[in-house]
PDB file of C-alpha atoms in Angstrom:
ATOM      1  CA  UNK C   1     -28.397  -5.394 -21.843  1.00  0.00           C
ATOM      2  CA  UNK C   2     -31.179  -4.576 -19.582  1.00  0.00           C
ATOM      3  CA  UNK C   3     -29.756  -2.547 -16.660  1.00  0.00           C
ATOM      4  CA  UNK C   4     -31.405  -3.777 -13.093  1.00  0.00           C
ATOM      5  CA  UNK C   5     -33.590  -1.656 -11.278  1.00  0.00           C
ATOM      6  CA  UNK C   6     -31.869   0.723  -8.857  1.00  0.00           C
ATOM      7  CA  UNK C   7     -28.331  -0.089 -10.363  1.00  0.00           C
ATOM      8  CA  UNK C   8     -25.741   2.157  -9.060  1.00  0.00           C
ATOM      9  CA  UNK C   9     -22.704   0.131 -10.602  1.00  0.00           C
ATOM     10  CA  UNK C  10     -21.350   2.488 -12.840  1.00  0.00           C
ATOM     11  CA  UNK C  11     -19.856  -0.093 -14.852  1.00  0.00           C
ATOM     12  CA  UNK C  12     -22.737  -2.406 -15.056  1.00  0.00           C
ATOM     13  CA  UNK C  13     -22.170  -2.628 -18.471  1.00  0.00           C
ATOM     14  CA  UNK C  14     -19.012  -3.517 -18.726  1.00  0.00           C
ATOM     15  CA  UNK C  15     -19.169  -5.973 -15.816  1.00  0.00           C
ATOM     16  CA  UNK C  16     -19.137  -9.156 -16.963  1.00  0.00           C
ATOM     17  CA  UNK C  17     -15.610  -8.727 -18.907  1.00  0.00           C
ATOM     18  CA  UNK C  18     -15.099  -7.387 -15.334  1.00  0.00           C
ATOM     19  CA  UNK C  19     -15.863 -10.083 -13.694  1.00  0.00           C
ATOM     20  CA  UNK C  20     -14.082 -12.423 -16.159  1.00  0.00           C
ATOM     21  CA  UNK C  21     -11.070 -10.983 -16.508  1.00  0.00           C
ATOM     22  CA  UNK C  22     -11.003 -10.916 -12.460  1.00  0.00           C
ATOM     23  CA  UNK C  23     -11.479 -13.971 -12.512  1.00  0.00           C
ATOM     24  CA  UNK C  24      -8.693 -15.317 -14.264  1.00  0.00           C
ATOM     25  CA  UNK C  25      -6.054 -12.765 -12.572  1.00  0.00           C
ATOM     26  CA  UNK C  26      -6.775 -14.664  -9.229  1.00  0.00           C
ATOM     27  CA  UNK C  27      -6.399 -18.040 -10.951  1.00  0.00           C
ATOM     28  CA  UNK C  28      -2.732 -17.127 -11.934  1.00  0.00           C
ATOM     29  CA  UNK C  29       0.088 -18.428  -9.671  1.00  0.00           C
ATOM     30  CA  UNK C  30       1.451 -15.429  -7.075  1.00  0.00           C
ATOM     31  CA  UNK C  31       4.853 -14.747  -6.834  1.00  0.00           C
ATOM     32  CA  UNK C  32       6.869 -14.407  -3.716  1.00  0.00           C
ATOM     33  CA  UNK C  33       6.682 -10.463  -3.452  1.00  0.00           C
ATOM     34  CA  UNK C  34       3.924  -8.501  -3.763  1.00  0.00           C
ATOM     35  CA  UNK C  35       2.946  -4.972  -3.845  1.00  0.00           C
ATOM     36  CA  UNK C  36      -0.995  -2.974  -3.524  1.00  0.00           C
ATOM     37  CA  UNK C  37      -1.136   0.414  -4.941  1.00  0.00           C
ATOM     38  CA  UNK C  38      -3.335   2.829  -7.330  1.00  0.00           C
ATOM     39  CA  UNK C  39      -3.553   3.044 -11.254  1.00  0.00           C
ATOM     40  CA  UNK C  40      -5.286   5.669 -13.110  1.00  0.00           C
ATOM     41  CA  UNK C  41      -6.599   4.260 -16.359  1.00  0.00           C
ATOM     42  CA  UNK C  42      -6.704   7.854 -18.700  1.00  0.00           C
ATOM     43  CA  UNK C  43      -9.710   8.907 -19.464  1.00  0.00           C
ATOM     44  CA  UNK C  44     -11.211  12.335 -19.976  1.00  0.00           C
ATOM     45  CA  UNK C  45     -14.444  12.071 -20.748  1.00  0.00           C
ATOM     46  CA  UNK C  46     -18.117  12.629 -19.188  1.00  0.00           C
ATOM     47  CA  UNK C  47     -18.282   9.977 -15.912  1.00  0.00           C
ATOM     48  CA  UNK C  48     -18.709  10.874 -12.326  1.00  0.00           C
ATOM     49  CA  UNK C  49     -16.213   8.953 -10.512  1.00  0.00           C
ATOM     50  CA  UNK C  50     -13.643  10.385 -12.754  1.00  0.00           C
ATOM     51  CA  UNK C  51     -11.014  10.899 -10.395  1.00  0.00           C
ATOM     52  CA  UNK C  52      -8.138  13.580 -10.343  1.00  0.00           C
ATOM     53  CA  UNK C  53      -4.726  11.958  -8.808  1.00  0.00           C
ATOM     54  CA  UNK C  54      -2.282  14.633  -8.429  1.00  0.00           C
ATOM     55  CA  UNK C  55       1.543  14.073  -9.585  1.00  0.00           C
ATOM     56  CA  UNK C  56       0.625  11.048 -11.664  1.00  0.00           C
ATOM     57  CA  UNK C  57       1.951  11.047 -15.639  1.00  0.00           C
ATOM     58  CA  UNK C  58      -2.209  11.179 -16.349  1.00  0.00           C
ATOM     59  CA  UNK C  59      -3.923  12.801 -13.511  1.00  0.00           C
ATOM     60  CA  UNK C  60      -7.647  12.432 -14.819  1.00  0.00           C
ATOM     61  CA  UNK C  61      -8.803   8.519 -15.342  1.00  0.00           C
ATOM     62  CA  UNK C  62     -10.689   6.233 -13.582  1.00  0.00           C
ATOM     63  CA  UNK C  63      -8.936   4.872  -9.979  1.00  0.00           C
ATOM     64  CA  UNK C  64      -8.186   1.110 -10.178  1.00  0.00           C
ATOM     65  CA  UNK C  65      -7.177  -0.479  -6.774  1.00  0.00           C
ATOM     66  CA  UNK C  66      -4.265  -3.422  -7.892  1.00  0.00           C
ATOM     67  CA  UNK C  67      -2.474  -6.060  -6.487  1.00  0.00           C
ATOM     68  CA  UNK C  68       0.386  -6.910  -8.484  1.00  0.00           C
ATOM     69  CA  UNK C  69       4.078  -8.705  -8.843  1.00  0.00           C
ATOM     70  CA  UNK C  70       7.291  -8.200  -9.026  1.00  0.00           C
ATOM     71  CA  UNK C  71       7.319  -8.878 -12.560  1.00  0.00           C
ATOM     72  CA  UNK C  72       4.220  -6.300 -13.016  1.00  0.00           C
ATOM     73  CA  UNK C  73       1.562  -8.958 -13.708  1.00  0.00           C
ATOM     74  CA  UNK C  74      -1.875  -8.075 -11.669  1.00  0.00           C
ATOM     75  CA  UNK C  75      -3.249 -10.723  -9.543  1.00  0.00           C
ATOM     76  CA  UNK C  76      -6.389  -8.352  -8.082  1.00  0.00           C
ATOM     77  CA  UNK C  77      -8.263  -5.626  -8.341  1.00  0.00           C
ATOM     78  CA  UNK C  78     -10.919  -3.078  -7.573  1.00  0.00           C
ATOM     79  CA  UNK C  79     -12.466  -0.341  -9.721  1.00  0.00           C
ATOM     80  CA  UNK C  80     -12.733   2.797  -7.694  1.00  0.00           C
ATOM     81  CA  UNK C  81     -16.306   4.421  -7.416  1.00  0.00           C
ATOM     82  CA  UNK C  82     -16.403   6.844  -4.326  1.00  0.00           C
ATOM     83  CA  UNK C  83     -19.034   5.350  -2.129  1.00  0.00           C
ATOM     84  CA  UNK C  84     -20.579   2.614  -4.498  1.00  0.00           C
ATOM     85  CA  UNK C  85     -17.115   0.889  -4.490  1.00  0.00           C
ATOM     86  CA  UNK C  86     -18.052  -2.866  -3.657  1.00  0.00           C
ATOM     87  CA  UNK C  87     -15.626  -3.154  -0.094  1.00  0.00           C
ATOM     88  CA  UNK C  88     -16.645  -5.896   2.281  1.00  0.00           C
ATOM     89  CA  UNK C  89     -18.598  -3.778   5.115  1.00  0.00           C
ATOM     90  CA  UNK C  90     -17.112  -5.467   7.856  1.00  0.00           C
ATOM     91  CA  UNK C  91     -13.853  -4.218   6.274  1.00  0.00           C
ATOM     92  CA  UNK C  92     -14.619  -0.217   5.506  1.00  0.00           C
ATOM     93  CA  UNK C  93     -16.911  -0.158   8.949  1.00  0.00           C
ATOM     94  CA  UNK C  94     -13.979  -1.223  11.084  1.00  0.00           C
ATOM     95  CA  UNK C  95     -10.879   0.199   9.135  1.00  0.00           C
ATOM     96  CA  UNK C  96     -11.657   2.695   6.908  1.00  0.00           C
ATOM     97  CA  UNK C  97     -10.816   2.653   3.034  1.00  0.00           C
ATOM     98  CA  UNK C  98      -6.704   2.431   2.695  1.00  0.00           C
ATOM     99  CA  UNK C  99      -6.846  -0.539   5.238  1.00  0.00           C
ATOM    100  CA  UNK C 100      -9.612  -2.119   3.378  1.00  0.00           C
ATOM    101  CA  UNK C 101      -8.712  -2.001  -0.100  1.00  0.00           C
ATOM    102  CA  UNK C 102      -5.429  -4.441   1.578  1.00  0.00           C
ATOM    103  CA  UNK C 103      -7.524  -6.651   3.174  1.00  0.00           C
ATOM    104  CA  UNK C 104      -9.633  -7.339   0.430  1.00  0.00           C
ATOM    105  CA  UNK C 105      -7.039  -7.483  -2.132  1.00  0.00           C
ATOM    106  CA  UNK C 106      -5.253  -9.828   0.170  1.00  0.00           C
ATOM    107  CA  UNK C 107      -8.345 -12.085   0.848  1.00  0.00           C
ATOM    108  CA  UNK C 108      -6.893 -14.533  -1.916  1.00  0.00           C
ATOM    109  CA  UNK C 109      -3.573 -14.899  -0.703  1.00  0.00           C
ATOM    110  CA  UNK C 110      -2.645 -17.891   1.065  1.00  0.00           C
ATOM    111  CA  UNK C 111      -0.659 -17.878   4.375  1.00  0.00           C
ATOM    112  CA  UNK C 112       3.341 -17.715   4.788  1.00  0.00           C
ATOM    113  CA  UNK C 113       4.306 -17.373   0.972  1.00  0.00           C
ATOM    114  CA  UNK C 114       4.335 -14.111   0.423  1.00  0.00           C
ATOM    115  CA  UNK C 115       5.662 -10.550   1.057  1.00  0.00           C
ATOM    116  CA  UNK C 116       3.732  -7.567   0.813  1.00  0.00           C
ATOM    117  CA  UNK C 117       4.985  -4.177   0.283  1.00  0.00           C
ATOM    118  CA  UNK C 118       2.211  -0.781   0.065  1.00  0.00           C
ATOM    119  CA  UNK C 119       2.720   3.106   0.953  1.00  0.00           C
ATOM    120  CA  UNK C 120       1.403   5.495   3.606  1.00  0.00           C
ATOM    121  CA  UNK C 121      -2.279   5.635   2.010  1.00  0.00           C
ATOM    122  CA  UNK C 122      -2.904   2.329   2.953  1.00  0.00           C
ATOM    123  CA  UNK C 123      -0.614   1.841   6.304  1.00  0.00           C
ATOM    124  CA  UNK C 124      -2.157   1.252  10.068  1.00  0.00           C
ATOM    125  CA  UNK C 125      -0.990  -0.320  12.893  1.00  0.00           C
ATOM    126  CA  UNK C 126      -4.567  -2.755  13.094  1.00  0.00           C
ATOM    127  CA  UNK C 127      -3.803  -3.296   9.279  1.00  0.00           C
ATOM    128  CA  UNK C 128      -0.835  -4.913  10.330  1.00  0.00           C
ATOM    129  CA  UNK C 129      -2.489  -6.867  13.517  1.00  0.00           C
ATOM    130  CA  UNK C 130      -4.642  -8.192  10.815  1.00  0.00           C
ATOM    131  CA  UNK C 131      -2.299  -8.951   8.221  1.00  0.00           C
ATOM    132  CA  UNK C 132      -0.010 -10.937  11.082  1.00  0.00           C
ATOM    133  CA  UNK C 133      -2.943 -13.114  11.800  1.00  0.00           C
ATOM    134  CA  UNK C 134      -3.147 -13.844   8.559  1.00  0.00           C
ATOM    135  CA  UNK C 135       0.419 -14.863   7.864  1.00  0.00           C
ATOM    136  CA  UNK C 136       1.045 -12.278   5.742  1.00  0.00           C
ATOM    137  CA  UNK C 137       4.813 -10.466   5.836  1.00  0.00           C
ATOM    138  CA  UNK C 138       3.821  -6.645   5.716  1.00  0.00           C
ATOM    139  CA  UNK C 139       5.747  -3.829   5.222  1.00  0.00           C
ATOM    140  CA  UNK C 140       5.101  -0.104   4.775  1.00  0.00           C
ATOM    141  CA  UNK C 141       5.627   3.791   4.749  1.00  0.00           C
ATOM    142  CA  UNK C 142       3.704   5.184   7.402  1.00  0.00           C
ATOM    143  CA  UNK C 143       2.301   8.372   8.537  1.00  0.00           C
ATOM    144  CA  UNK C 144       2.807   8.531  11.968  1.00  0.00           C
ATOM    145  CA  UNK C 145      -0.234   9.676  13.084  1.00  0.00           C
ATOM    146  CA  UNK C 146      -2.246   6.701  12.756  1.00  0.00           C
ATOM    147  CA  UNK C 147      -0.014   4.951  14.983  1.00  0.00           C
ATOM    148  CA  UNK C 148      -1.144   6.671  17.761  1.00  0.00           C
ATOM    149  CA  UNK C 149       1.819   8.859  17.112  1.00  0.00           C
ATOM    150  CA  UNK C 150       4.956   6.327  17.953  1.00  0.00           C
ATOM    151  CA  UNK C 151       7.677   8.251  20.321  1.00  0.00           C
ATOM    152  CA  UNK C 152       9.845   8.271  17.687  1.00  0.00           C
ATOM    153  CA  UNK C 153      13.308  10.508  18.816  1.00  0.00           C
ATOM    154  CA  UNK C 154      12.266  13.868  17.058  1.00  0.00           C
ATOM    155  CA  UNK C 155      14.165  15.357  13.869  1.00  0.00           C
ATOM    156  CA  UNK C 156      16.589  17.381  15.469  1.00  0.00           C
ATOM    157  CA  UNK C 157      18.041  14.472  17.550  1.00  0.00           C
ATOM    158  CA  UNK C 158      19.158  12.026  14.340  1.00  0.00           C
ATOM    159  CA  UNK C 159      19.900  15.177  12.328  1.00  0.00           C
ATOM    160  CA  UNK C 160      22.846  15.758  15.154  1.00  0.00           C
ATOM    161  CA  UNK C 161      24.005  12.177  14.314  1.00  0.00           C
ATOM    162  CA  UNK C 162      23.963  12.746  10.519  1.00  0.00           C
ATOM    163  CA  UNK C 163      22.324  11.260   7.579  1.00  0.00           C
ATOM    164  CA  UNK C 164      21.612   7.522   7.660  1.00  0.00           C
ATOM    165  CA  UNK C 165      20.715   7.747  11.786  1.00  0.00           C
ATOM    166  CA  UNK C 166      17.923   5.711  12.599  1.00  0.00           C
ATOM    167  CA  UNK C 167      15.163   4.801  15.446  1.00  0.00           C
ATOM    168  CA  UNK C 168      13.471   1.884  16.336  1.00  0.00           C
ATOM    169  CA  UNK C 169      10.417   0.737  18.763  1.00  0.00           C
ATOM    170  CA  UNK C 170       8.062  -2.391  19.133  1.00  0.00           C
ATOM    171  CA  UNK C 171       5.211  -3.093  20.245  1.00  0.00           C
ATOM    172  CA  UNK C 172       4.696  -5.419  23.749  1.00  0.00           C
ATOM    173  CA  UNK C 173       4.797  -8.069  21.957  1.00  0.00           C
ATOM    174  CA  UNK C 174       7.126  -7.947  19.723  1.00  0.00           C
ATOM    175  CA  UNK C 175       5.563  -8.481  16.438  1.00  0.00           C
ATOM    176  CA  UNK C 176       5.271  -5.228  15.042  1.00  0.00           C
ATOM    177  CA  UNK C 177       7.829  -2.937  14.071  1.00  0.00           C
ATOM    178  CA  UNK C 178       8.082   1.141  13.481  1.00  0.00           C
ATOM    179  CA  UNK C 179      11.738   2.412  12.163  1.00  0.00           C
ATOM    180  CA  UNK C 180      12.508   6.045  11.690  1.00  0.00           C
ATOM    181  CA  UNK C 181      15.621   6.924   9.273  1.00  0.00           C
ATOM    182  CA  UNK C 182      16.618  10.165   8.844  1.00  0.00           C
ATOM    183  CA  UNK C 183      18.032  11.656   5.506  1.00  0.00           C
ATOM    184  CA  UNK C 184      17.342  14.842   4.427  1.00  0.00           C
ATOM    185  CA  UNK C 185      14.473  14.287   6.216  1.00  0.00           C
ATOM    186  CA  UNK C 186      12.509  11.819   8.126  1.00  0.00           C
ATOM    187  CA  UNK C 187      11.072   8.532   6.517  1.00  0.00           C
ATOM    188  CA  UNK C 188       8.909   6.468   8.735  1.00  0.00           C
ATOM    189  CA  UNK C 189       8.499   2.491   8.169  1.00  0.00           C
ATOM    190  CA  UNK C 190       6.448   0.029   9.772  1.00  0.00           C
ATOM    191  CA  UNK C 191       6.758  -4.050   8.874  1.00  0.00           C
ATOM    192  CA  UNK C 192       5.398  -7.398  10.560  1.00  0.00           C
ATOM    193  CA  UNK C 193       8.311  -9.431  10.125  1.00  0.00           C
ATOM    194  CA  UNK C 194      11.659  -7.054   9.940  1.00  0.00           C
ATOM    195  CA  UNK C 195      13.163  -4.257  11.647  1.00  0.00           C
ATOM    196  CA  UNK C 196      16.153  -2.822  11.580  1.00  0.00           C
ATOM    197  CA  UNK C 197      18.999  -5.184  11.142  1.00  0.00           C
ATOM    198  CA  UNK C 198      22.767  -4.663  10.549  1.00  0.00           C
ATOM    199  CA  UNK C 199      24.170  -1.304   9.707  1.00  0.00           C
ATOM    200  CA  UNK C 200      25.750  -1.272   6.120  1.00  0.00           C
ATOM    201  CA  UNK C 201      27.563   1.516   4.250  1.00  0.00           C
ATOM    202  CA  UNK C 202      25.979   3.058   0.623  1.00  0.00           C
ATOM    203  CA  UNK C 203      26.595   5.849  -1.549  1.00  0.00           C
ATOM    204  CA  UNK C 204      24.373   8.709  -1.734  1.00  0.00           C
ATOM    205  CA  UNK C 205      24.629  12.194  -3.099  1.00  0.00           C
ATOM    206  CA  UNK C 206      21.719  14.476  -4.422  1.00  0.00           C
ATOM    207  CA  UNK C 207      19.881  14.499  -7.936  1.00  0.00           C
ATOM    208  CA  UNK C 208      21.179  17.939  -8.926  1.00  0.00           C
ATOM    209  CA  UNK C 209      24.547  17.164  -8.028  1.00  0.00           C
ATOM    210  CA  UNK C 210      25.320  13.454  -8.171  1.00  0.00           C
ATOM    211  CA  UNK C 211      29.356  13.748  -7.965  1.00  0.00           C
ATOM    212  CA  UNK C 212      29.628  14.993  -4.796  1.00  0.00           C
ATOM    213  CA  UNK C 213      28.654  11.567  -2.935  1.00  0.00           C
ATOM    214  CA  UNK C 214      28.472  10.831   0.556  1.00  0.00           C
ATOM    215  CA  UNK C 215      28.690   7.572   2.636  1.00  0.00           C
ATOM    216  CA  UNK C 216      25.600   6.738   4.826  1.00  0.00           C
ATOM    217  CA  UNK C 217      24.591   4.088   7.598  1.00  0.00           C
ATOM    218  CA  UNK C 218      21.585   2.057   6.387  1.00  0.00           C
ATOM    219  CA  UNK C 219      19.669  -0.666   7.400  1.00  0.00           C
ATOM    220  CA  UNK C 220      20.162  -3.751   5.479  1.00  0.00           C
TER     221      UNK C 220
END
C-alpha cells in the first residue's frame, strides 16, 4: 500500500477495515438509550499516540472515542490521535474536544428517539444547547465549572439536611437543567429533558460495611 504524501494518519494502513467496519456500525438500527464514553484497546508497543488512561483495568492502549447501547453493541466511533484526530473544525474550534467528540458521534442520530447518557469529560452547558436543538434527550455528570459555576447551595448547607438532600436551578428558559445531590459528597448533574422529580426512599450503606444501611431521599 503506497502511503500518500504528507500522511499523518497514523493508521493509514489499517484504514480501510476502518472505514468499513465504521461503516456498517452506523448502518445498524439504534436503540432507545445511548451512552458516549472512552475505550482503551491494550496495546504496549512502539506508537506515539499511545495513550496512558489512569484507573482503567489496561491503562496503556490506544484511545477509541464510542458510541454505544444499552446492550453494549457500538454504533460509532473515533480513533484517538492527539491533534491529527479527524474532528469536524467547526466542532473542536467552537467547543473544544469533550463537546466535540458528542457532537460528532451524535451526527448520525436522528431526532426524538433517543436518550443519551455521557460523564463530566464530555459535559457543557452549549453541549447541551446544541444537543436540544437537535432533539436529542441529554443527560450528564458535570463539573461545575464549565457552567459558569451554577449557584448551587454549597456543601455545608445539604450536609445539615442529611444524605439524599438535593438542589435544583434552570436556566431562563426552562430547558436546561443542573441538580446537585449530596451523599457523602456532592454529585452534580445536568440533563435537557429531566430534573428532579418525586422524592423516593432507597437503601444505602457503605462498601466496607454494607449491613449497617441507611434510608435516603432520591430523585426518581
Amino acid at each position: 500500500m503506497k502511503i500518500p504524501t504528507g500522511n499523518k494518519d497514523r493508521f493509514v494502513k489499517v484504514r480501510p477495515m476502518f472505514d468499513c467496519v465504521l461503516k456498517r456500525c452506523r448502518e445498524l438500527v439504534k436503540e432507545r438509550n445511548l451512552s458516549i464514553d472512552e475505550q482503551i484497546v491494550p496495546f504496549t508497543g512502539h506508537l506515539n499516540v499511545k495513550q496512558y488512561c489512569k484507573g482503567k483495568p489496561n491503562p496503556w492502549g490506544i484511545k477509541i472515542f464510542m458510541l454505544c447501547g444499552a446492550s453494549g453493541v457500538i454504533y460509532d466511533f473515533i480513533i484517538y490521535q492527539g491533534s491529527e484526530t479527524e474532528f469536524c473544525p467547526r466542532f473542536k474550534n467552537k467547543f473544544g474536544l469533550g463537546a466535540s467528540v458528542v457532537l460528532q458521534l451524535t451526527e448520525h442520530i436522528e431526532e426524538n428517539k433517543h436518550f443519551l447518557f455521557f460523564d463530566n469529560y464530555f459535559a457543557s452547558y452549549n453541549l447541551f444547547e446544541v444537543l436540544l436543538q437537535r432533539k436529542i434527550f441529554a443527560a450528564s455528570t458535570i463539573r461545575v465549572d464549565r457552567f459558569s459555576k451554577p449557584p448551587f447551595l454549597n456543601d455545608k448547607v445539604l450536609a445539615s439536611t442529611g444524605k439524599g438532600a438535593t438542589h435544583e436551578i434552570r436556566n431562563d428558559e426552562n430547558t436546561i437543567a443542573l441538580l446537585k445531590w449530596y451523599d457523602s459528597k456532592s454529585v452534580h448533574i445536568a440533563s435537557n429533558f429531566i430534573a428532579s422529580g418525586n422524592v423516593d426512599n432507597v437503601e444505602h450503606g457503605g462498601i466496607k460495611n454494607q449491613k449497617n444501611m441507611i434510608q435516603l431521599n432520591v430523585q426518581k
